[in-house]
XYZ file of C-alpha atoms in Angstrom:
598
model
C 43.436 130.305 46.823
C 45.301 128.928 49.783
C 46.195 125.003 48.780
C 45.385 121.926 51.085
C 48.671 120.869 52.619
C 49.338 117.409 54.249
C 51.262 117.539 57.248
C 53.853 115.681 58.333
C 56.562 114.460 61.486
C 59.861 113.481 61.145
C 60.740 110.498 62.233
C 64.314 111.070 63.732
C 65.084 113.879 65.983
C 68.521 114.697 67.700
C 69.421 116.203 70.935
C 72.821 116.068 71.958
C 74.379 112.317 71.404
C 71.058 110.447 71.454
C 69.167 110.140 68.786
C 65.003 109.693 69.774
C 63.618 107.718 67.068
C 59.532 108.148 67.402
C 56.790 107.575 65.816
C 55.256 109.811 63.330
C 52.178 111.472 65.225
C 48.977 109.756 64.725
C 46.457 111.678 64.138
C 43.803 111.751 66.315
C 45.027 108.753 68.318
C 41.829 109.269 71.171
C 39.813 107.484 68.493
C 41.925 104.797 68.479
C 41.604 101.604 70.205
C 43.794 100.425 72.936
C 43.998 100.925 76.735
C 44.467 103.272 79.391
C 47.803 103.159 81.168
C 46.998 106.377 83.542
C 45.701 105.505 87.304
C 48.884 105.101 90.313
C 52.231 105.302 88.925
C 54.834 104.566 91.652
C 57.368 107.004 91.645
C 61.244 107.601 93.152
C 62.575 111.383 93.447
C 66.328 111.173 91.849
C 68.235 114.333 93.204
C 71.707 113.596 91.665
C 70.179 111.402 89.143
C 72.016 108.401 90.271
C 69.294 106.184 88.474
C 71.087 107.253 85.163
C 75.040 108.389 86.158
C 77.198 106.551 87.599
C 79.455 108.231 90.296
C 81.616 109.784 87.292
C 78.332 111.348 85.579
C 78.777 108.720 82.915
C 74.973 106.846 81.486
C 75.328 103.344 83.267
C 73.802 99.954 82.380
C 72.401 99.077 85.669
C 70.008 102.150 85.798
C 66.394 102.284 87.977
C 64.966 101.269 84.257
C 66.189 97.814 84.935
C 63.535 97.487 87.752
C 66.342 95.225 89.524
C 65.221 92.996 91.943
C 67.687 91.071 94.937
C 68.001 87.509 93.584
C 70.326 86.430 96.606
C 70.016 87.769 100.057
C 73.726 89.427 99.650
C 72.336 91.227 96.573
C 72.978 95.394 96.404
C 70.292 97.545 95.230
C 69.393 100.191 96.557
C 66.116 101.473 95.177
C 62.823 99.789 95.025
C 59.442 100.628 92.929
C 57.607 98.359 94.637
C 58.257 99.967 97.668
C 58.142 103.500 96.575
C 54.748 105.722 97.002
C 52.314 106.350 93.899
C 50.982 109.270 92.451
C 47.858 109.828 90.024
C 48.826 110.064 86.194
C 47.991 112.416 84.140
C 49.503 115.093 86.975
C 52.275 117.694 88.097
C 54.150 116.129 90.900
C 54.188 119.878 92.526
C 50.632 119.881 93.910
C 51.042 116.086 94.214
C 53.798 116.108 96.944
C 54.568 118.495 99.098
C 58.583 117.427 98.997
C 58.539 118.733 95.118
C 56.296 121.801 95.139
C 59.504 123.449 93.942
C 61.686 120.655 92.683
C 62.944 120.936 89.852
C 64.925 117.879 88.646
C 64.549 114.096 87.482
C 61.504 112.007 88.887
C 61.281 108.126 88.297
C 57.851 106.888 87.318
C 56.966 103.095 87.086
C 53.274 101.597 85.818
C 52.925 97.819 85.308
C 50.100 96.361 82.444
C 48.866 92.872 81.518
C 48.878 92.224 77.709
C 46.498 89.234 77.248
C 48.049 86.885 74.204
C 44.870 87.933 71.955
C 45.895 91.884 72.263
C 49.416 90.419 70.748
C 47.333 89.864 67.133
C 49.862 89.323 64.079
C 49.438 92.234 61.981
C 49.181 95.265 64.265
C 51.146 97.150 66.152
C 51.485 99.014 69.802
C 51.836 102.332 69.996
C 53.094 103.716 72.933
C 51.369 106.986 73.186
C 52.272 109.973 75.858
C 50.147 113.612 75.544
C 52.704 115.494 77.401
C 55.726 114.939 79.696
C 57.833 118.249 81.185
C 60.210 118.259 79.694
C 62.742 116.010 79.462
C 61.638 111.718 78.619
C 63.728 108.509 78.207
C 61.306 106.145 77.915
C 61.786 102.433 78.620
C 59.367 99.532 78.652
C 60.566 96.056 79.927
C 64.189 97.355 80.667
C 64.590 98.477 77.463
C 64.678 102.166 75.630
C 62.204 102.742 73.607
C 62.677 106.295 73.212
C 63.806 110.058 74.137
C 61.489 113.129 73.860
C 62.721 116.624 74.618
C 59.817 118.960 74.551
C 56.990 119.613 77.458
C 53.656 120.610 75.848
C 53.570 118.337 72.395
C 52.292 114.516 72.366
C 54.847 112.053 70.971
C 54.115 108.129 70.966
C 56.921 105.125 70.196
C 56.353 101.795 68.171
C 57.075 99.313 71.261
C 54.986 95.702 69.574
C 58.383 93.849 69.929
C 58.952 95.122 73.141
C 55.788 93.556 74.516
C 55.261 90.078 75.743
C 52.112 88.421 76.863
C 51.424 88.716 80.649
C 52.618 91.640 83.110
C 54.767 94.253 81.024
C 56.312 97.408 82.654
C 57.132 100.986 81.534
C 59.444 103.283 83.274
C 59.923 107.218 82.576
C 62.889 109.391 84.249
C 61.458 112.619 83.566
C 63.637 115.685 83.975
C 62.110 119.452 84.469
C 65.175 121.385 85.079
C 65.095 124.540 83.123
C 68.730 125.122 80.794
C 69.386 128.202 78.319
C 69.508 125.917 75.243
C 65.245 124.375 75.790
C 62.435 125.958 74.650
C 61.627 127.559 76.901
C 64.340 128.819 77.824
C 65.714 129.742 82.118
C 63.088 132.355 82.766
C 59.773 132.360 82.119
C 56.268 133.929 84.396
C 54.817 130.572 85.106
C 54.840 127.527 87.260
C 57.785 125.070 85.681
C 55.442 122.123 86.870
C 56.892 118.710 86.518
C 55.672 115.470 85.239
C 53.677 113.415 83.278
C 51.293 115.937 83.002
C 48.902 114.113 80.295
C 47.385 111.182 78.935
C 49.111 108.061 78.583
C 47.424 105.070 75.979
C 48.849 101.989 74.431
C 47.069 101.994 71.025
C 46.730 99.454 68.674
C 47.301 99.905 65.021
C 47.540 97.682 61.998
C 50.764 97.378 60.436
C 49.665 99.939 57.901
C 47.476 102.449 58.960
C 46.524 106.071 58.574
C 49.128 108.393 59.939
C 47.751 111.856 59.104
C 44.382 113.012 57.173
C 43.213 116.533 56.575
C 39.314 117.800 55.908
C 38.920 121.000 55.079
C 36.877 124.019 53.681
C 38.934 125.319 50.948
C 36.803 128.413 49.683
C 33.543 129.670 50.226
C 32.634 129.657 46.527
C 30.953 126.334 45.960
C 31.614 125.219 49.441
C 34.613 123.215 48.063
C 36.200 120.934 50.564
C 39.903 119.201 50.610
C 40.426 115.646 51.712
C 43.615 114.175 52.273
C 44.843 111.505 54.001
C 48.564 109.527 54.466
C 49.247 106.365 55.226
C 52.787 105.943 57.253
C 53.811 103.452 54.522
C 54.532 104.069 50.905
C 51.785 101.608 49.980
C 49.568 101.989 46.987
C 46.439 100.540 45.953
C 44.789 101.257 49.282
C 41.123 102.479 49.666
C 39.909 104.632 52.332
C 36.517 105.578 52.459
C 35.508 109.162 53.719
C 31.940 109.392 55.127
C 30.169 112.076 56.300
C 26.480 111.261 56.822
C 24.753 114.716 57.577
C 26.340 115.717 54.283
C 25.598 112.587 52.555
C 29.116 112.397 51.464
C 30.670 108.568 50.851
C 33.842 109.055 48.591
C 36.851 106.257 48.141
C 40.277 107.382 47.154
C 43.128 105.521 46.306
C 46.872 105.880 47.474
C 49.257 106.674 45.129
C 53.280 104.992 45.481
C 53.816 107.600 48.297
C 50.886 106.380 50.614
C 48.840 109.399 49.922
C 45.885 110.013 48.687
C 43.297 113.602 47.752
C 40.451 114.710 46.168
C 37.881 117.924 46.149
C 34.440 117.710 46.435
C 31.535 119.885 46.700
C 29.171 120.419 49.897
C 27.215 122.601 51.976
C 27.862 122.369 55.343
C 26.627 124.797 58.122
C 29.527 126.848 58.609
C 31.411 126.486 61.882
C 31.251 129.684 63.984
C 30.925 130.880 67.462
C 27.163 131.095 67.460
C 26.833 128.366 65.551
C 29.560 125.300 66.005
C 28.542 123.135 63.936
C 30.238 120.042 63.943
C 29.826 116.823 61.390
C 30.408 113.475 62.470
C 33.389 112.018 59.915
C 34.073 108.471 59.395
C 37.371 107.426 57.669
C 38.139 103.666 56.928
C 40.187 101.345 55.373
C 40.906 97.783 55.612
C 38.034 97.563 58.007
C 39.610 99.955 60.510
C 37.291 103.149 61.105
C 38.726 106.490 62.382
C 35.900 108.517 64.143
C 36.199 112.299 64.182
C 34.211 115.564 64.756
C 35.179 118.526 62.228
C 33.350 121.602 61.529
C 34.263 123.815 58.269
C 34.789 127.405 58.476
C 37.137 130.040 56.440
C 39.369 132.278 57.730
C 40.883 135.333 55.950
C 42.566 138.521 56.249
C 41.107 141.703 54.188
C 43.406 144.866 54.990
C 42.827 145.047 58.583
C 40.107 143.012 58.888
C 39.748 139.402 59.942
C 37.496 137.749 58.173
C 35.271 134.545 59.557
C 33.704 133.039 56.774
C 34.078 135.680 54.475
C 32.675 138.423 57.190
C 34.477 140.472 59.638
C 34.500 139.691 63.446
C 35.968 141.246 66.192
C 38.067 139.117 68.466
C 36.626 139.180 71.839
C 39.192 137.239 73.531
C 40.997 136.467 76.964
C 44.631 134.444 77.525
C 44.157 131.698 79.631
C 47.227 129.450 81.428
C 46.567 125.613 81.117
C 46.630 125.559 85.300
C 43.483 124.263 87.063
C 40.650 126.098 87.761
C 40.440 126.342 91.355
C 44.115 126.465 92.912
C 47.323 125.626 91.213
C 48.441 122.591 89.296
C 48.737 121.466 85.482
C 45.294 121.270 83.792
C 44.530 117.967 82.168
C 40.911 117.007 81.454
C 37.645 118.291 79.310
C 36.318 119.063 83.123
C 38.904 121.548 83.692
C 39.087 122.812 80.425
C 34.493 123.606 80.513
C 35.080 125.292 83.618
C 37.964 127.732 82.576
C 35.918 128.676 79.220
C 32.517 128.945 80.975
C 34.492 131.627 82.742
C 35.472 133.025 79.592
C 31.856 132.619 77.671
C 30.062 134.410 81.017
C 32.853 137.099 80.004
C 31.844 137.522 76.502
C 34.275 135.987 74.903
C 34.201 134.626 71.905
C 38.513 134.103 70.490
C 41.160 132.645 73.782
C 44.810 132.774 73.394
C 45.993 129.159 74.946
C 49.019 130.836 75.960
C 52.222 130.361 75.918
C 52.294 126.691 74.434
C 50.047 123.772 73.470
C 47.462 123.004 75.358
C 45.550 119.760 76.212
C 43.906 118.226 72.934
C 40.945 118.006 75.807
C 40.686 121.904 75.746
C 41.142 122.493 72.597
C 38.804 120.439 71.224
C 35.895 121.414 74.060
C 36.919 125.368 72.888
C 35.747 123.810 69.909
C 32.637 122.370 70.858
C 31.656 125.863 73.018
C 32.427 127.954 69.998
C 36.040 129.564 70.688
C 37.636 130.972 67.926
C 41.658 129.426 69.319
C 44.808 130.959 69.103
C 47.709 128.465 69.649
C 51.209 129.026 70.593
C 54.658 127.478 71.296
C 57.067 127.907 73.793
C 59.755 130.581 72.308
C 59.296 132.795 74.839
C 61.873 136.028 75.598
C 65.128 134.773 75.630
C 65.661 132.059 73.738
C 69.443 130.929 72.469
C 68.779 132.455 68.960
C 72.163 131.273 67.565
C 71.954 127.258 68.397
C 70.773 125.116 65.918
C 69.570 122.186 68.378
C 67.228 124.656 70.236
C 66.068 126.011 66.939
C 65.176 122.531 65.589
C 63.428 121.929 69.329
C 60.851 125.192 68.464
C 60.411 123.467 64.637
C 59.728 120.357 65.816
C 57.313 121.675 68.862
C 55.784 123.728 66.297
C 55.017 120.815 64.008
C 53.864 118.802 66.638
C 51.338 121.250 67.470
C 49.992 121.800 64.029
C 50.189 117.984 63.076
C 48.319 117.126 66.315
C 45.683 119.862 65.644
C 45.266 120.830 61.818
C 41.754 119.416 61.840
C 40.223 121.210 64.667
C 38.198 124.437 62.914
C 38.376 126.385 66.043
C 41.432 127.333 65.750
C 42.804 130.758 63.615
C 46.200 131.705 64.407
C 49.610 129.440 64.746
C 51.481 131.720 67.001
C 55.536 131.206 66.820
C 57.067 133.322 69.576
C 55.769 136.104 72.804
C 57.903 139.079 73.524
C 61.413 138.418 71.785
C 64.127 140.902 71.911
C 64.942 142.286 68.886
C 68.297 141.402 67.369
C 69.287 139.724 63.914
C 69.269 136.295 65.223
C 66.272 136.771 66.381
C 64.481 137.837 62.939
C 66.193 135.105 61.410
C 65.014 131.887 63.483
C 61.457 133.585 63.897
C 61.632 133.995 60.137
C 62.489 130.302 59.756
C 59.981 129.165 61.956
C 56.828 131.553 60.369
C 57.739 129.855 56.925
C 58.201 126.070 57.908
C 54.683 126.712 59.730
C 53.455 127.928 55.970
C 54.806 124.433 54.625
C 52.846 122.537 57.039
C 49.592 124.288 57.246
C 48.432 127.078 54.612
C 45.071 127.378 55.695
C 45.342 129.472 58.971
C 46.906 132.888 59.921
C 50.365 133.412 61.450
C 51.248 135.748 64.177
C 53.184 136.475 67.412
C 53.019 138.722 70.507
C 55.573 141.197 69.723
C 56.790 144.305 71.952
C 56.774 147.984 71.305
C 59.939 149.455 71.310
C 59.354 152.740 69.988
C 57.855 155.337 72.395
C 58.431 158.954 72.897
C 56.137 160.718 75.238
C 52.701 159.253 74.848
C 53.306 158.047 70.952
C 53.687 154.622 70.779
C 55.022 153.045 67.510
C 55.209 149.204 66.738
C 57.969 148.829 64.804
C 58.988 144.806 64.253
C 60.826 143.176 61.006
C 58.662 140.336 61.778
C 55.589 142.004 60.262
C 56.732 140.795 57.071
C 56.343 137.086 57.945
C 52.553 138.056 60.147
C 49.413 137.751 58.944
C 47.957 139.620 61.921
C 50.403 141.940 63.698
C 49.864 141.657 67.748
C 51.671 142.786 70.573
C 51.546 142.983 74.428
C 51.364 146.527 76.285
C 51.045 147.033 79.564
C 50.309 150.606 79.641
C 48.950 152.080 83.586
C 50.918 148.811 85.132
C 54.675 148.543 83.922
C 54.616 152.120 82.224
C 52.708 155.325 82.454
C 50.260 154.641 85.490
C 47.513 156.316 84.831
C 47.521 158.150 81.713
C 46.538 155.660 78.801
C 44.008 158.312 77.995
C 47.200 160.747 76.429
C 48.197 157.864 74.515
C 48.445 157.642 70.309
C 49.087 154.505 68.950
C 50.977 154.393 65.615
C 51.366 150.483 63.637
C 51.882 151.539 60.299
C 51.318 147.816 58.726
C 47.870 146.625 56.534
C 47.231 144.454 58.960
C 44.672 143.188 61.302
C 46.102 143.964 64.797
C 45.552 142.020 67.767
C 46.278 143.858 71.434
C 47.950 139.912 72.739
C 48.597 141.158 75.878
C 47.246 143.993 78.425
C 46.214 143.943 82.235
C 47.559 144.510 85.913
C 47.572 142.934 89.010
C 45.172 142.799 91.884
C 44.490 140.397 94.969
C 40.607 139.215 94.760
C 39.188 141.256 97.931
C 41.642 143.480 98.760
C 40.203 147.095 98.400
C 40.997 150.557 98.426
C 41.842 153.596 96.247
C 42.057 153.697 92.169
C 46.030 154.584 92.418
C 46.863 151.679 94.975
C 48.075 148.887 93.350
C 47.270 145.410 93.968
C 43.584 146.841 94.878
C 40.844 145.873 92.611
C 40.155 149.271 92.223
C 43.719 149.827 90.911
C 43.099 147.056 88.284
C 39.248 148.200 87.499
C 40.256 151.772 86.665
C 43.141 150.215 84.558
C 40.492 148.296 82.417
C 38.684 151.212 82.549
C 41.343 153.943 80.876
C 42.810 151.143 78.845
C 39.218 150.136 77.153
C 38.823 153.310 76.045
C 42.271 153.717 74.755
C 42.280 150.151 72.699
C 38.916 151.988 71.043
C 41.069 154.811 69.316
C 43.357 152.122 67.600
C 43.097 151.846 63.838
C 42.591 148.510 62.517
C 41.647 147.282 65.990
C 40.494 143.465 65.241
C 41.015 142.160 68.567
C 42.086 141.956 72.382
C 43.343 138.787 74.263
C 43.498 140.516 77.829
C 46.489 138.735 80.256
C 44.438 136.948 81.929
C 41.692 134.932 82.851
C 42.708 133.827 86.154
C 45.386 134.140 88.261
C 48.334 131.417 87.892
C 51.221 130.186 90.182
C 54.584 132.050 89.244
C 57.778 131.433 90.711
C 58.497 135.026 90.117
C 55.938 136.314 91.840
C 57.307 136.558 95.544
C 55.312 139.587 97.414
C 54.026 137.828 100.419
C 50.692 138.810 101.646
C 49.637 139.864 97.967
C 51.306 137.680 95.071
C 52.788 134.510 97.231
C 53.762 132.729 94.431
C 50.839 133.911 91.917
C 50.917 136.632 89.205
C 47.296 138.506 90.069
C 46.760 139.760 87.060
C 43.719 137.278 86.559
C 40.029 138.702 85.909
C 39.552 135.640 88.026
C 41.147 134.493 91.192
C 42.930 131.204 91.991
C 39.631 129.961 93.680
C 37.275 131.767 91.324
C 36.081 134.701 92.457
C 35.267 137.399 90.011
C 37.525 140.953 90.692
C 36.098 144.237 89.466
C 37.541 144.811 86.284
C 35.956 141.187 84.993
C 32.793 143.488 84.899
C 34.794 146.316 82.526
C 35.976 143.931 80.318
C 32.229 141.942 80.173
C 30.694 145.108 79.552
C 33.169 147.087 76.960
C 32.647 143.163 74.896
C 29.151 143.677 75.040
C 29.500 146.850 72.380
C 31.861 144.780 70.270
């Protein structure tokens, strides 16, 4: 029996010489109260970063987070917030302005807020809180650092209460998108690098101790015995926190032990949490008068040879990979209204599983995947080439991947913690992957590990997946792009050989087409090209063994600096089922109707 596991952050990360010191996650910090700190941030484009350097490169005192202002009429400074334009937050400043649609650099951002002297209560605490920022954060509130983040798809949130003072407070970001060998991701990757503060920002208020992280879970179907823990971010003992869950007429109280934590088991029968049926149970956790308000559903998920099992039952997963880029156009998605439209797309497809590819998406879209009945895989950044040998970009992907898992662990959509998409083989390699698959065990044991993986063995038309990281897997899948990159037209020839008792999962497989451009099956970019593709690689995907799933790539089509053909791509990779404005292509129809035999 897999074992309830608490999760945890560290509280001190280091990049380079300056050492970030953040807050633990909180989890599920929308329930929290506080304010709102998005609406019109001004902002001030910094080529040559002079807001940080001085003219030797060197960090200087008298930065743009000062928010200097002339005091005599003889008084130098040459930048101005007040003055500067604004732009909407949460956003990517690439659709925002058309001076930055490929910029690529640092970005000032300014927001002023009132604290009223009852908000400033004795006992509690602010919690700066930020969803996402790509990728690069210093932080500063009233001219002073609160914090550095590295990382552009994981929420991370600073303790500023004695940073505050009553009356009109200011926080300024210098966020920094270039792209450098040693992040994660790495220089090259096949989407749109946008820039920005691309999600929620919320200044939360906490008591001075308060619960960090809690966990509530369906530990095994027998008995419908569920796992509660929760973890206070003191070591304080003697606390009681009340779990509540009405539908199931559950009210327990547990006590924390020296270390802050507190568990217990109990029996229940909830409605199980599937795609037909996504249940969810209204959950009510207090202490000290402070009540955390939460949806969770309960559901099991397994492996059995080369099944995967849902609730104890096997399930196919009809999936689709989907880009976290707005619906109609380009640009960073970063609501619940962009997130219903992209799966309604997916549920009038037949899907039931989407791979939220290739890093964390909103907590918005994940949780309404939830509520829609998506079965979720979940993925970070270590995409292709990543600098296997440096230990700072290694402890980026750990702490990413914690991030992810600590921000999400309750949510009962979601199946598989992916760690990497299309890595090169080499030693290095297998060893950080290897790390990563079993520090993801240590913070969650009760969902399935895997990775999009490449085949490297072919001869002819017998394809063999052969990957050392199938020891570390739960559910072996890879990405093929047979009758597109290889082998046009003849995925009916091909054998498949993945000689591992494991579920398999096809991650990746598609081609390109522009929405209304027709013409013969064997001309590309036609949606004839990509409908017969479907076509011969449906019926392929059939004759695999241990088939338990396909996450076509991809839903719709995405912006991609990589993707230069003018008059076809311009800046998009077509391979979408969709297009950028939402028009269905041909082979959405294959794909609806070979799911509808599933």
């Amino acid at each position: 029996m897999k074992r309830l596991v608490l999760l945890s952050c560290l509280c001190c990360i280091t990049f380079g010489a300056i050492t970030a010191k953040e807050v633990p996650l909180i989890n599920n910090i929308l329930s929290r109260p506080g304010i709102s700190l998005n609406g019109d941030w001004h902002y001030i484009i910094d080529v040559q970063e002079e807001g940080y350097y001085d003219y030797r490169m060197r960090p200087t005192n008298s930065g743009f987070f000062r928010n200097a202002k002339p005091q005599k009429p003889e008084d130098l400074i040459e930048y101005d917030f007040d003055k500067a334009p604004t732009m909407r937050i949460p956003s990517d400043w690439n659709t925002q302005d058309h001076q930055l649609f490929f910029y690529e650099g640092t970005v000032w951002f300014m927001q002023r807020f009132n604290v009223e002297r009852s908000l400033l209560r004795e006992g509690w605490r602010k919690i700066l809180y930020f969803g996402a920022i790509n990728y690069e954060a210093h932080v500063y509130v009233n001219g002073q650092l609160a914090g550095h983040h590295v990382g552009g798809f994981t929420p991370f949130n600073y303790d500023v209460t004695d940073m505050l003072h009553e009356g009109e407070n200011v926080v300024i970001v210098k966020v920094d998108n270039k792209r450098r060998a040693e992040n994660v991701p790495t220089l090259i990757f096949d989407w749109w690098n946008y820039g920005g503060i691309t999600r929620d920002v919320l200044l939360v208020d906490v008591p001075d101790t308060y619960i960090e992280n809690y966990s509530l879970q369906l530990l095994s179907l027998e008995g419908r015995r569920l796992g509660f823990t929760v973890k206070l971010n003191k070591p304080v003992a003697g606390r009681k926190v009340t779990l509540n869950i009405p539908e199931l007429r559950i009210k327990k109280e547990i006590i924390t032990d020296n270390n802050g934590i507190a568990s217990m088991f109990m029996k229940a029968k909830p409605q199980l949490w599937s795609p037909s049926t996504p249940k969810l149970y209204k959950v009510e956790i207090t202490m000290n008068g402070e009540t955390i308000n939460d949806e969770i559903g309960f559901r099991k998920i397994d492996t059995r040879g080369k099944q995967i099992l849902l609730n104890g039952e096997p399930i196919f997963l009809k999936g689709i990979s989907i880009h976290e880029e707005k619906p109609f156009g380009g640009g960073r998605a970063n609501c619940t209204e962009d997130a219903h439209q992209l799966l309604s797309w997916a549920k009038e497809l037949g899907c039931n599983f989407v791979r939220l590819a290739h890093y964390p998406h909103n907590e918005y879209a994940v949780r309404e995947a939830e509520r829609m009945g998506f079965l979720v895989w979940s993925e970070i950044p270590v995409y292709w080439t990543i600098a296997w040998k440096n230990s700072d970009t290694y402890q980026n992907a750990e702490a990413q991947l914690r991030d992810m898992i600590a921000r999400d662990h309750n949510r009962a959509n979601i199946i598989i913690w992916s760690i990497a998409n299309e890595t090169p083989h080499s030693a290095e390699r297998d060893e950080f992957l290897g790390r990563l698959a079993t520090y993801a065990r240590t913070q969650d044991t009760t969902r399935l590990i895997s990775m999009a993986m490449e085949v490297t063995s072919a001869s002819n038309y017998h394809n063999r997946l052969q990957d050392n990281m199938s020891k570390y897997v739960d559910v072996v899948s890879f990405n093929q792009y047979i009758g597109w990159y290889r082998d046009v037209n003849v995925a009916s020839k091909m054998t498949w050989e993945i000689p591992y008792d494991k579920p398999v999962i096809i991650s990746e497989f598609g081609g390109g087409a522009k929405a209304g451009y027709h013409g013969e099956k064997n001309q590309r970019w036609t949606e004839e090209f990509q409908e017969n593709l479907y076509i011969q690689n449906c019926a392929m995907l059939d004759k695999i063994d241990g088939l338990a799933g396909t996450t076509p790539w991809i839903l719709k089509d995405f912006r991609s600096p990589r993707r230069v053909l003018n008059g076809i791509q311009d800046y998009y990779n077509r391979k979408g089922l969709f297009s950028d404005q939402g028009e269905k292509k041909k082979a959405f129809y294959i794909l609806k109707a070979w799911y509808e035999k599933k």
